[in-house]
Short mmCIF file of C-alpha atoms in Angstrom, two decimals:
data_model
loop_
_atom_site.label_atom_id
_atom_site.label_comp_id
_atom_site.label_asym_id
_atom_site.label_seq_id
_atom_site.Cartn_x
_atom_site.Cartn_y
_atom_site.Cartn_z
CA MET A 1 -8.91 22.17 -11.58
CA LYS A 2 -6.24 20.42 -9.39
CA ILE A 3 -6.83 18.74 -5.62
CA ASN A 4 -3.61 19.25 -3.26
CA PHE A 5 -2.96 15.72 -3.32
CA PRO A 6 0.14 14.22 -1.94
CA HIS A 7 1.55 11.82 -4.17
CA ARG A 8 3.62 9.17 -2.92
CA GLN A 9 5.47 5.96 -4.97
CA PHE A 10 4.69 2.73 -3.89
CA ALA A 11 5.47 -0.92 -5.03
CA HIS A 12 1.84 -2.17 -5.46
CA CYS A 13 -1.46 -0.18 -7.03
CA GLU A 14 -4.48 -0.71 -4.72
CA SER A 15 -2.78 -0.90 -1.24
CA GLY A 16 -0.51 2.38 -2.58
CA VAL A 17 -4.05 4.04 -3.86
CA THR A 18 -5.28 3.31 -0.26
CA ALA A 19 -2.50 4.37 1.33
CA ASN A 20 -2.30 7.87 -0.35
CA LEU A 21 -6.13 7.89 -0.05
CA LEU A 22 -5.96 7.79 3.52
CA ASN A 23 -2.79 9.94 3.88
CA TYR A 24 -4.87 12.73 1.91
CA HIS A 25 -7.45 12.43 4.67
CA GLY A 26 -5.22 12.69 7.95
CA PHE A 27 -4.51 9.36 8.61
CA PRO A 28 -0.71 8.80 7.68
CA CYS A 29 0.28 5.51 6.87
CA SER A 30 2.52 3.23 4.50
CA GLU A 31 1.26 0.86 2.05
CA ALA A 32 2.58 -1.94 4.07
CA LEU A 33 0.83 -0.80 6.79
CA VAL A 34 -2.69 -0.88 4.79
CA PHE A 35 -2.07 -4.01 2.81
CA GLY A 36 -1.38 -5.87 6.13
CA ILE A 37 -4.78 -4.73 7.34
CA GLY A 38 -6.36 -5.27 4.34
CA ALA A 39 -4.91 -8.67 3.82
CA GLY A 40 -3.56 -8.68 0.96
CA LEU A 41 -1.62 -11.35 0.82
CA PHE A 42 -2.81 -14.67 -0.99
CA PHE A 43 -1.46 -17.24 -2.88
CA GLY A 44 -3.96 -18.91 -5.39
CA TYR A 45 -3.08 -21.59 -8.40
CA VAL A 46 -6.81 -21.66 -10.54
CA PRO A 47 -6.13 -24.24 -13.51
CA PHE A 48 -9.63 -23.65 -14.69
CA ILE A 49 -9.43 -19.93 -14.62
CA LYS A 50 -7.43 -19.06 -17.95
CA ILE A 51 -5.70 -15.48 -18.40
CA ASN A 52 -3.65 -15.45 -21.80
CA LYS A 53 -4.83 -19.33 -21.94
CA MET A 54 -2.74 -20.21 -18.95
CA PRO A 55 -3.89 -20.84 -15.52
CA LEU A 56 -4.08 -18.00 -13.05
CA THR A 57 -1.90 -17.85 -10.39
CA THR A 58 -1.97 -15.08 -8.11
CA TYR A 59 -0.03 -13.49 -4.73
CA ARG A 60 -2.99 -11.17 -3.75
CA ILE A 61 -6.48 -11.31 -2.77
CA GLY A 62 -8.71 -10.18 -5.52
CA PRO A 63 -9.01 -6.65 -6.91
CA GLY A 64 -10.55 -4.38 -4.33
CA GLY A 65 -10.43 -6.58 -1.54
CA ILE A 66 -6.81 -4.57 -0.03
CA PHE A 67 -9.12 -1.23 -0.09
CA LYS A 68 -12.73 -2.89 1.08
CA LYS A 69 -11.29 -4.72 4.33
CA ALA A 70 -8.15 -2.29 5.03
CA THR A 71 -10.87 0.43 5.56
CA ARG A 72 -13.81 -1.75 6.94
CA ARG A 73 -11.01 -2.29 9.69
CA LEU A 74 -10.26 1.16 10.37
CA GLY A 75 -14.30 2.02 10.55
CA ILE A 76 -13.70 4.34 7.64
CA GLU A 77 -16.70 5.02 5.41
CA ILE A 78 -16.25 4.59 2.00
CA ARG A 79 -18.44 5.38 -1.24
CA LYS A 80 -18.09 2.96 -4.23
CA GLN A 81 -19.90 3.20 -7.60
CA LYS A 82 -20.18 1.44 -10.90
CA PHE A 83 -21.66 2.67 -13.90
CA SER A 84 -23.22 1.11 -16.96
CA SER A 85 -22.93 4.63 -19.36
CA PRO A 86 -19.30 6.08 -19.93
CA ALA A 87 -21.28 9.15 -19.78
CA ALA A 88 -22.90 8.96 -16.25
CA ALA A 89 -19.19 7.71 -15.20
CA GLU A 90 -17.89 10.79 -16.47
CA LYS A 91 -20.49 13.23 -15.19
CA GLU A 92 -20.07 11.93 -11.58
CA LEU A 93 -16.44 11.57 -11.86
CA ASP A 94 -16.40 15.43 -12.60
CA ARG A 95 -18.63 15.97 -10.03
CA LEU A 96 -16.68 14.45 -7.45
CA LEU A 97 -13.65 16.18 -8.27
CA ALA A 98 -15.49 19.21 -8.23
CA SER A 99 -16.39 19.16 -4.80
CA GLY A 100 -12.85 18.33 -4.01
CA HIS A 101 -12.75 14.65 -3.70
CA PRO A 102 -9.68 12.49 -4.74
CA VAL A 103 -11.28 9.57 -6.55
CA GLY A 104 -9.89 6.41 -6.25
CA ALA A 105 -10.46 4.03 -10.30
CA GLN A 106 -10.34 0.83 -11.71
CA THR A 107 -8.98 0.56 -14.85
CA GLY A 108 -7.73 -1.29 -17.53
CA VAL A 109 -3.92 -1.32 -18.05
CA PHE A 110 -3.52 -1.67 -21.58
CA TRP A 111 -5.42 1.67 -22.32
CA LEU A 112 -3.19 3.91 -20.11
CA PRO A 113 -0.50 5.84 -22.37
CA PHE A 114 1.75 6.71 -19.45
CA PHE A 115 2.48 2.94 -18.87
CA PRO A 116 5.73 1.54 -20.74
CA PRO A 117 4.50 -0.06 -23.72
CA ALA A 118 6.38 -3.22 -22.70
CA TYR A 119 3.75 -3.36 -19.63
CA ARG A 120 0.73 -2.80 -21.76
CA PHE A 121 -1.20 -6.21 -21.43
CA HIS A 122 -5.03 -6.55 -21.02
CA PHE A 123 -5.20 -6.78 -17.25
CA ASN A 124 -8.07 -5.23 -15.79
CA GLY A 125 -7.17 -4.78 -12.11
CA HIS A 126 -4.78 -1.76 -11.96
CA ASN A 127 -6.10 1.04 -9.30
CA LEU A 128 -4.72 4.80 -9.45
CA VAL A 129 -6.32 8.01 -8.14
CA ILE A 130 -7.96 10.98 -10.21
CA ILE A 131 -6.98 14.03 -8.53
CA GLY A 132 -7.81 16.85 -11.35
CA LYS A 133 -8.89 17.91 -14.38
CA GLU A 134 -7.52 20.46 -16.87
CA ASN A 135 -9.08 20.79 -20.20
CA ASP A 136 -9.25 17.27 -21.87
CA GLU A 137 -7.06 15.69 -19.62
CA TYR A 138 -7.26 14.28 -16.16
CA LEU A 139 -4.52 14.31 -13.91
CA ILE A 140 -3.77 10.94 -12.21
CA SER A 141 -1.71 10.34 -9.10
CA ASP A 142 -0.60 6.60 -9.86
CA PRO A 143 1.16 5.28 -6.87
CA ILE A 144 3.30 2.73 -9.28
CA PHE A 145 5.01 5.71 -10.96
CA GLU A 146 7.60 8.37 -9.62
CA GLU A 147 5.12 11.13 -10.18
CA PRO A 148 1.60 12.34 -10.93
CA VAL A 149 0.52 11.62 -14.89
CA ARG A 150 -1.59 12.57 -17.02
CA CYS A 151 -4.37 11.13 -19.21
CA SER A 152 -6.80 11.90 -21.95
CA THR A 153 -10.14 11.81 -21.33
CA ILE A 154 -10.73 9.19 -24.17
CA ASP A 155 -8.24 7.13 -23.05
CA LEU A 156 -9.25 6.87 -19.21
CA ARG A 157 -12.81 6.39 -20.65
CA LYS A 158 -11.25 3.23 -22.32
CA ALA A 159 -9.24 2.54 -19.31
CA ARG A 160 -12.64 2.52 -16.79
CA PHE A 161 -14.72 0.66 -19.27
CA ALA A 162 -12.37 -1.90 -20.39
CA LYS A 163 -14.05 -5.11 -21.06
CA GLY A 164 -12.74 -9.15 -20.69
CA ALA A 165 -11.64 -10.47 -17.17
CA LEU A 166 -12.11 -8.20 -13.89
CA ALA A 167 -14.21 -5.52 -16.44
CA PRO A 168 -14.28 -2.64 -14.08
CA LYS A 169 -17.65 -0.97 -15.54
CA GLY A 170 -16.13 2.38 -14.31
CA LYS A 171 -15.64 1.34 -11.24
CA ILE A 172 -15.12 4.79 -8.57
CA TYR A 173 -14.27 4.46 -5.16
CA TYR A 174 -13.52 7.23 -2.18
CA ILE A 175 -13.47 7.79 1.42
CA GLU A 176 -16.83 9.61 2.44
CA LYS A 177 -16.35 9.72 6.31
CA MET A 178 -13.04 9.29 8.57
CA PRO A 179 -13.80 8.06 11.91
CA GLN A 180 -13.28 10.30 15.29
CA GLN A 181 -10.01 7.48 16.41
CA PHE A 182 -8.40 4.46 15.12
CA ASP A 183 -8.76 0.89 16.78
CA LEU A 184 -5.26 0.31 15.29
CA PRO A 185 -3.89 -2.56 17.27
CA GLY A 186 -7.54 -4.39 16.55
CA ALA A 187 -7.39 -3.37 12.64
CA VAL A 188 -3.62 -5.19 12.78
CA LYS A 189 -4.69 -8.31 14.58
CA ALA A 190 -7.84 -8.79 12.45
CA GLY A 191 -6.01 -8.33 9.14
CA ILE A 192 -3.13 -10.99 10.39
CA ASN A 193 -5.57 -13.61 11.77
CA ASP A 194 -7.28 -13.12 8.04
CA VAL A 195 -4.37 -13.96 6.28
CA CYS A 196 -3.63 -16.87 8.27
CA ARG A 197 -7.05 -18.26 7.75
CA VAL A 198 -6.92 -17.87 3.74
CA MET A 199 -3.59 -19.56 3.74
CA LEU A 200 -3.93 -22.23 5.79
CA LYS A 201 -7.63 -22.89 6.65
CA THR A 202 -8.57 -22.51 2.74
CA PRO A 203 -11.61 -25.54 2.12
CA VAL A 204 -10.34 -25.66 -1.27
CA PRO A 205 -6.99 -27.01 -2.57
CA LEU A 206 -6.25 -24.31 -4.78
CA ALA A 207 -5.86 -21.81 -2.32
CA GLY A 208 -3.23 -20.87 0.50
CA VAL A 209 0.06 -23.18 1.38
CA ARG A 210 -2.41 -25.76 -0.28
CA GLY A 211 -2.53 -23.77 -3.54
CA ILE A 212 1.29 -23.61 -3.53
CA ARG A 213 1.76 -27.50 -3.35
CA LEU A 214 -0.67 -28.04 -6.01
CA LEU A 215 1.13 -25.99 -8.32
CA ALA A 216 4.39 -27.65 -7.29
CA ARG A 217 2.77 -31.25 -8.56
CA GLN A 218 1.24 -29.67 -11.34
CA LEU A 219 4.61 -27.80 -12.56
CA ALA A 220 6.66 -31.05 -12.49
CA LYS A 221 4.04 -32.76 -14.66
CA TRP A 222 4.14 -29.69 -17.45
CA PRO A 223 7.27 -31.02 -19.72
CA GLY A 224 6.10 -34.28 -20.10
CA LYS A 225 2.04 -32.85 -20.55
CA LEU A 226 2.57 -29.63 -22.20
CA GLY A 227 6.07 -29.96 -24.54
CA GLU A 228 8.86 -28.15 -24.12
CA GLU A 229 7.22 -24.74 -26.06
CA GLN A 230 4.30 -24.76 -23.92
CA THR A 231 5.96 -25.45 -20.89
CA ILE A 232 8.23 -22.56 -21.11
CA LEU A 233 5.04 -19.93 -21.54
CA HIS A 234 3.56 -21.47 -18.64
CA LEU A 235 6.58 -20.87 -16.27
CA GLY A 236 6.98 -17.29 -18.19
CA HIS A 237 3.40 -16.57 -17.36
CA VAL A 238 4.12 -17.70 -13.37
CA ILE A 239 7.33 -15.69 -13.01
CA ARG A 240 5.34 -12.66 -14.48
CA MET A 241 2.31 -12.66 -12.01
CA GLN A 242 5.07 -12.91 -9.38
CA GLU A 243 7.11 -10.21 -10.43
CA GLU A 244 5.64 -7.94 -12.55
CA ILE A 245 5.76 -4.18 -11.61
CA GLY A 246 3.28 -3.90 -8.24
CA THR A 247 4.26 -6.98 -6.10
CA GLY A 248 7.28 -5.04 -4.22
CA GLY A 249 9.28 -8.07 -5.28
CA GLY A 250 8.47 -11.69 -4.18
CA GLY A 251 5.35 -12.21 -5.00
CA PHE A 252 4.20 -9.68 -2.22
CA ARG A 253 6.09 -11.64 0.51
CA PHE A 254 8.47 -8.68 0.59
CA ILE A 255 5.75 -5.76 1.60
CA TYR A 256 4.16 -8.58 3.83
CA ALA A 257 7.69 -8.52 6.12
CA ALA A 258 7.93 -4.96 5.90
CA PHE A 259 3.94 -5.00 7.49
CA LEU A 260 5.04 -7.43 9.60
CA GLN A 261 7.80 -4.67 11.27
CA GLU A 262 5.18 -2.62 11.49
CA ALA A 263 2.78 -4.71 13.25
CA ALA A 264 5.82 -5.57 15.81
CA GLU A 265 5.84 -1.96 17.12
CA ILE A 266 1.76 -1.33 16.87
CA LEU A 267 1.03 -4.57 18.87
CA LYS A 268 4.37 -4.50 21.25
CA ASN A 269 5.04 -7.65 20.10
CA GLU A 270 8.76 -8.85 19.90
CA LYS A 271 8.22 -12.09 18.30
CA LEU A 272 6.67 -10.53 15.21
CA LEU A 273 9.92 -9.15 14.32
CA GLU A 274 11.14 -12.69 14.13
CA LEU A 275 8.22 -13.55 12.08
CA SER A 276 9.20 -10.49 9.48
CA SER A 277 12.47 -11.78 9.12
CA ASN A 278 11.41 -15.15 8.52
CA CYS A 279 8.68 -13.76 5.76
CA THR A 280 11.75 -12.10 4.02
CA HIS A 281 13.32 -15.40 3.59
CA ILE A 282 10.41 -16.84 2.21
CA GLY A 283 10.52 -13.80 -0.43
CA ASP A 284 14.13 -14.69 -0.87
CA LEU A 285 13.09 -18.36 -1.77
CA TRP A 286 10.35 -17.29 -4.36
CA ARG A 287 13.00 -14.92 -6.34
CA ASP A 288 15.17 -18.00 -6.15
CA PHE A 289 12.34 -19.34 -8.04
CA ALA A 290 11.65 -17.28 -10.60
CA LEU A 291 15.35 -16.83 -11.11
CA LEU A 292 15.62 -20.47 -11.79
CA ALA A 293 12.70 -20.40 -13.93
CA SER A 294 13.67 -17.59 -16.10
CA ARG A 295 16.60 -19.27 -17.01
CA VAL A 296 14.70 -22.86 -18.02
CA CYS A 297 12.92 -20.14 -20.10
CA ARG A 298 16.03 -18.48 -21.87
CA GLY A 299 17.22 -22.23 -22.41
CA ARG A 300 20.10 -22.22 -19.79
CA ALA A 301 18.90 -24.96 -17.61
CA ALA A 302 17.83 -28.40 -18.83
CA VAL A 303 14.39 -28.61 -18.53
CA GLN A 304 13.53 -32.21 -16.51
CA ASP A 305 16.29 -31.45 -14.24
CA SER A 306 15.26 -28.07 -13.09
CA PHE A 307 11.55 -28.79 -13.14
CA ASP A 308 12.49 -31.58 -10.28
CA GLU A 309 14.07 -28.64 -8.58
CA LEU A 310 11.75 -26.00 -9.47
CA ALA A 311 8.98 -28.12 -7.96
CA SER A 312 10.94 -28.50 -5.02
CA LEU A 313 11.40 -24.64 -4.41
CA LEU A 314 8.02 -24.43 -4.28
CA ARG A 315 7.34 -27.40 -1.84
CA GLN A 316 9.97 -25.33 0.24
CA CYS A 317 7.98 -22.12 0.08
CA ALA A 318 4.91 -24.21 0.74
CA VAL A 319 6.71 -25.65 4.43
CA GLU A 320 7.85 -22.16 5.21
CA GLU A 321 4.87 -20.57 4.81
CA GLU A 322 2.90 -23.13 6.79
CA LYS A 323 5.51 -22.62 9.33
CA LEU A 324 4.99 -18.99 9.14
CA PHE A 325 1.52 -18.31 9.19
CA LYS A 326 0.96 -20.96 11.94
CA ASN A 327 3.78 -19.15 14.39
CA LEU A 328 1.80 -15.92 13.30
CA HIS A 329 -1.39 -16.91 14.47
CA GLY A 330 0.04 -18.15 17.72
CA ALA A 331 2.30 -14.96 18.31
CA ILE A 332 -0.63 -12.49 18.15
CA SER A 333 -3.48 -15.12 20.00
CA CYS A 334 -1.98 -14.88 23.11
CA MET B 1 16.25 -9.15 -0.37
CA LYS B 2 19.11 -7.17 1.07
CA LYS B 3 19.23 -3.44 -0.03
CA GLU B 4 22.09 -3.87 -1.84
CA ASP B 5 20.32 -6.90 -3.84
CA VAL B 6 17.76 -4.64 -5.24
CA PRO B 7 18.46 -5.43 -9.28
CA GLN B 8 18.83 -3.05 -11.57
CA GLN B 9 18.41 -4.67 -14.77
CA GLY B 10 16.80 -2.05 -17.45
CA GLY B 11 15.92 -2.64 -20.43
CA LEU B 12 12.19 -2.58 -21.13
CA ASN B 13 10.98 -0.07 -18.55
CA ALA B 14 11.03 3.18 -20.81
CA GLY B 15 12.83 5.07 -18.02
CA CYS B 16 10.26 3.94 -15.05
CA ARG B 17 11.64 2.88 -11.76
CA GLU B 18 9.30 0.82 -9.60
CA VAL B 19 9.54 0.75 -5.78
CA ASN B 20 10.89 -2.76 -4.52
CA TYR B 21 11.13 -3.37 -0.56
CA ALA B 22 14.44 -4.46 0.65
CA VAL B 23 16.36 -4.74 4.25
CA ASP B 24 18.89 -2.22 5.01
CA GLY B 25 21.73 -2.54 7.13
CA ASP B 26 20.05 -2.40 10.48
CA GLY B 27 17.23 -5.02 9.49
CA HIS B 28 14.42 -2.29 8.66
CA TYR B 29 12.15 -2.28 5.54
CA THR B 30 12.88 0.41 3.01
CA LEU B 31 11.57 1.28 -0.41
CA GLU B 32 14.23 1.08 -2.89
CA GLN B 33 13.87 2.22 -6.81
CA SER B 34 14.84 -0.45 -9.14
CA VAL B 35 14.92 -0.18 -13.34
CA GLY B 36 13.88 -3.56 -13.22
CA TRP B 37 15.67 -7.39 -13.15
CA GLU B 38 16.74 -10.13 -15.40
CA ALA B 39 13.80 -12.30 -14.48
CA LYS B 40 11.52 -10.86 -15.50
CA ASN B 41 12.65 -8.88 -18.47
CA ILE B 42 13.04 -12.52 -19.62
CA ALA B 43 9.48 -13.23 -18.83
CA LEU B 44 8.16 -10.33 -20.55
CA ARG B 45 10.35 -10.51 -23.77
CA GLN B 46 9.10 -14.08 -23.97
CA ALA B 47 5.14 -12.56 -23.70
CA TRP B 48 5.81 -10.66 -26.50
CA THR B 49 8.09 -12.92 -28.60
CA VAL B 50 4.59 -14.83 -28.70
CA ILE B 51 2.55 -12.21 -29.49
CA ILE B 52 5.21 -10.97 -32.52
CA ASP B 53 5.06 -14.55 -33.86
CA GLN B 54 1.06 -14.46 -34.29
CA LEU B 55 1.39 -11.13 -36.11
CA HIS B 56 4.04 -13.04 -39.08
CA GLN B 57 1.56 -15.44 -38.76
CA VAL B 58 -1.49 -13.60 -39.52
CA LEU B 59 0.49 -11.58 -42.20
CA ALA B 60 0.87 -14.89 -43.66
CA GLU B 61 -2.56 -15.58 -43.75
CA ILE B 62 -3.78 -12.59 -44.79
CA ARG B 63 -1.25 -12.25 -47.90
CA ALA B 64 -2.67 -15.94 -48.45
CA GLY B 65 -6.54 -14.47 -48.29
CA GLN B 66 -7.35 -16.88 -45.45
CA LYS B 67 -7.96 -13.87 -43.21
CA SER B 68 -8.74 -10.28 -43.57
CA PRO B 69 -6.89 -7.02 -42.60
CA LEU B 70 -9.22 -6.92 -39.16
CA ALA B 71 -7.35 -10.34 -37.92
CA TYR B 72 -3.99 -8.35 -37.88
CA HIS B 73 -5.27 -5.28 -36.14
CA MET B 74 -6.93 -7.64 -33.99
CA ILE B 75 -3.93 -9.40 -32.70
CA LYS B 76 -1.82 -5.91 -32.55
CA ALA B 77 -4.15 -5.45 -30.48
CA GLN B 78 -3.52 -8.31 -27.77
CA MET B 79 -7.44 -9.46 -28.23
CA ASP B 80 -9.38 -12.42 -29.69
CA PRO B 81 -12.91 -12.46 -31.42
CA GLN B 82 -14.41 -12.17 -28.30
CA LEU B 83 -12.86 -9.40 -26.55
CA LEU B 84 -13.14 -7.49 -30.14
CA ALA B 85 -16.90 -8.09 -29.50
CA GLN B 86 -17.34 -6.67 -26.52
CA TYR B 87 -15.11 -3.90 -27.04
CA SER B 88 -16.69 -2.81 -30.13
CA GLY B 89 -20.33 -3.75 -29.40
CA ILE B 90 -20.65 -5.87 -32.76
CA ALA B 91 -21.67 -9.35 -31.52
CA ARG B 92 -19.07 -11.93 -31.69
CA TRP B 93 -20.52 -14.33 -34.93
CA ARG B 94 -20.56 -10.97 -36.95
CA VAL B 95 -16.89 -10.54 -35.73
CA LYS B 96 -15.76 -13.84 -36.88
CA ARG B 97 -17.43 -13.20 -40.37
CA HIS B 98 -15.79 -9.77 -40.72
CA LEU B 99 -12.64 -11.80 -40.19
CA LYS B 100 -13.05 -13.62 -43.55
CA PRO B 101 -11.20 -11.79 -46.60
CA ALA B 102 -14.73 -11.82 -48.88
CA VAL B 103 -16.87 -10.52 -46.14
CA PHE B 104 -14.22 -7.80 -45.06
CA HIS B 105 -13.69 -6.56 -48.33
CA LYS B 106 -17.68 -5.66 -48.93
CA LEU B 107 -18.09 -3.73 -45.63
CA GLY B 108 -18.61 -0.20 -46.08
CA ASP B 109 -17.15 2.48 -44.08
CA PRO B 110 -20.00 2.85 -41.19
CA ALA B 111 -19.51 -0.93 -40.78
CA LEU B 112 -15.90 -0.45 -40.11
CA ALA B 113 -15.84 2.68 -38.13
CA PRO B 114 -16.34 1.08 -34.41
CA TYR B 115 -13.41 -1.06 -35.17
CA ALA B 116 -11.13 1.87 -36.15
CA GLU B 117 -12.54 3.68 -33.24
CA LEU B 118 -11.36 1.18 -30.64
CA PHE B 119 -8.06 1.09 -32.33
CA GLY B 120 -7.60 4.62 -32.28
CA ILE B 121 -7.15 4.53 -36.31
CA SER B 122 -8.73 5.57 -39.37
CA VAL B 123 -11.05 3.21 -41.86
CA GLU B 124 -8.41 3.26 -44.70
CA VAL B 125 -5.08 2.23 -42.29
CA LEU B 126 -7.87 -0.71 -40.96
CA ARG B 127 -7.95 -1.94 -44.65
CA GLU B 128 -4.36 -2.05 -44.99
CA VAL B 129 -1.93 -4.21 -43.45
CA PRO B 130 2.01 -3.57 -43.29
CA ASP B 131 4.45 -6.12 -45.04
CA LYS B 132 5.68 -7.26 -42.08
CA PRO B 133 4.40 -6.32 -38.22
CA ASP B 134 4.30 -3.00 -37.05
CA PRO B 135 7.58 -2.54 -34.36
CA LEU B 136 5.48 -2.72 -31.29
CA LEU B 137 8.24 -2.71 -28.61
CA ALA B 138 11.38 -0.32 -29.73
CA GLU B 139 13.48 -2.18 -27.04
CA LEU B 140 12.39 -5.42 -28.00
CA ASP B 141 13.35 -5.19 -31.70
CA SER B 142 16.80 -3.94 -31.04
CA SER B 143 17.80 -5.88 -28.26
CA GLU B 144 16.91 -9.60 -29.14
CA GLU B 145 17.79 -10.68 -32.54
CA ARG B 146 15.11 -12.95 -33.60
#
């Protein structure tokens, strides 16, 4: 059985899944719009949470957040379930598919056979939509890929019950009821306000603009503190978090700039167009950072000099982002 | 990023194309496909090089009788004893014991079955290790002279 689910390829898994689900349920929208309403943009540098023994650096909010916030702000009723047993998880999934529901699921990338081998790491925050089952295979719409893919029952079971950080515990989610009408401008404003708040007014120095400054300070100390080998590994880790499949480039800053263009039209606010191009500029800065960092990793640039330059690029990102979100907050408050 | 600047530097994508956001001539955002970018290929290769180095090291330790073959399969699956314990359902202290050659070689097939099932291999394969690490990535092994 296969649900007639229009598959569209997008940059990021969770906002792509949400956009495709909303589209299926009769609310055509772009990935960027969902990303903005769901307030997906973020920055966090958390040295005491380790991924692969290296500090967590993130450019987006935690898994599940975009779907949750975007649907809540649009007044859509959703249902989420987690399971303790794989058998129960599979039974419920099959039941939902049989009743014609496309089902979103959180999975571990390591176990998904359709991923390019080079990308298969233990990352458990990957989202996809299950759209059918044929014999022993599930049919999957994974927004990262050009076409729908297939995955054997056994592989999907392992992926849904991946272990370690962010273990999905078989998590599935789906849309139960769409509202009669949407307050789109209200949802867009709420999304923008949310991002401005987390980027500017965070109580902890690890998040938002303060997090970027913290990374700049710490990164400048890496060569002296960690030694060359570890320094280069840490730097590579930051690049991967920023540019790995699913960010749309520039650590989600370009997706957000695309959202601001759409928001300008929805809110009839010309100022947002200008801010969108500022956001594009910020994405370009992050790309410059990644490019220089990768040259250091490859040994093409001298380590100490480059680290001063890398730190100053980060500070520039922080300054520009602070300006952007202050202006953004001002632009939608009036 | 401008549309014409969307990087097309492949290498590790295995034929997949991903979407980048870029600005067209009129300043509007469009979705552009990309086969990859040098900066991230470098970072990705670096991460795999670390795993391959660990595999070389663990093979040497297994040959020297310091570790059991389980250690090789664990690292190949990018796991540590804690993650392997969570996946296999075997307590971590027992996983750690199983990493010792003397303990490992006394284990029967039923004791090793959870590991074999997890890694998708037979118990016989689990008991053995290759002379040099299995090629994890064709692209990596051919493109990087190590």
